[in-house]
Amino acid sequence: MVFVSLKTQPCLVDSIYRLLENAGKPLKLEDIYAAFPGHSRPSIRGTIYKNNGKRFVRVCKGAHAVNTKATKPTKATKFRKD
């Protein structure tokens, strides 16, 4: 088992957010899984469901998009420097 430091591992939620934002349309879970082969399906699905309503919104069964009506930044984006 390989352990990766959290400081060097890119944040999965930010990566999924950028993927959905760049797509400009809702993506199905299968497309999101294919974009991140290094992560397991349960970790990707859990990340999306955990941030559902904050950063992501469920459009229909199995399809998610960026939440454009989010008012509060999450902890991950509040302190990020772009």
XYZ file of C-alpha atoms in Angstrom:
82
model
C 0.000 0.000 0.000
C 1.335 3.408 -0.975
C 0.644 6.347 1.294
C 0.452 9.791 -0.265
C 0.866 12.917 1.793
C -2.232 15.089 1.858
C -0.032 18.092 1.088
C 1.088 16.624 -2.259
C -2.171 14.910 -3.244
C -4.451 17.202 -5.259
C -7.813 17.762 -3.647
C -10.329 15.444 -5.340
C -13.279 17.765 -4.792
C -11.445 20.658 -6.493
C -10.480 18.407 -9.403
C -14.065 17.226 -9.896
C -15.294 20.813 -9.642
C -12.843 21.963 -12.342
C -13.843 19.031 -14.576
C -17.548 19.883 -14.328
C -16.890 23.598 -14.715
C -14.787 23.096 -17.851
C -17.336 20.690 -19.327
C -20.014 23.365 -19.151
C -22.731 20.735 -18.990
C -23.832 18.016 -16.554
C -21.703 14.874 -16.645
C -22.745 11.343 -15.827
C -20.973 9.496 -13.026
C -19.379 7.134 -15.565
C -17.694 10.100 -17.285
C -16.413 11.415 -13.962
C -15.088 7.955 -13.017
C -13.250 7.752 -16.358
C -11.571 11.117 -15.763
C -10.000 9.941 -12.476
C -8.647 6.401 -12.944
C -6.391 6.750 -9.891
C -9.347 7.075 -7.520
C -11.856 4.400 -6.602
C -15.511 4.715 -7.576
C -16.729 4.852 -3.949
C -14.329 7.699 -3.110
C -15.464 9.741 -6.132
C -19.139 9.042 -5.469
C -18.729 9.851 -1.769
C -16.969 13.119 -2.580
C -19.787 14.160 -4.909
C -22.556 13.185 -2.478
C -20.777 14.815 0.477
C -20.524 18.118 -1.410
C -23.953 17.863 -3.036
C -25.749 21.168 -2.582
C -22.547 23.017 -1.698
C -20.421 22.675 -4.818
C -22.357 20.194 -6.950
C -25.995 19.738 -7.843
C -27.733 16.573 -9.013
C -29.404 17.267 -12.337
C -30.974 13.857 -12.883
C -30.283 10.269 -11.882
C -26.540 9.758 -12.253
C -25.741 13.211 -13.662
C -24.153 16.068 -11.720
C -23.156 19.658 -12.491
C -21.558 22.631 -10.753
C -23.845 24.425 -8.303
C -24.065 27.949 -9.702
C -26.329 29.163 -6.884
C -23.897 28.398 -4.063
C -23.595 31.375 -1.745
C -20.929 30.339 0.754
C -17.482 29.177 -0.342
C -16.444 25.841 1.096
C -13.352 25.478 3.232
C -11.368 24.167 0.250
C -12.040 27.274 -1.865
C -12.031 29.861 0.909
C -8.282 29.676 1.499
C -7.141 28.715 -1.994
C -4.927 31.194 -3.818
C -5.412 31.358 -7.580
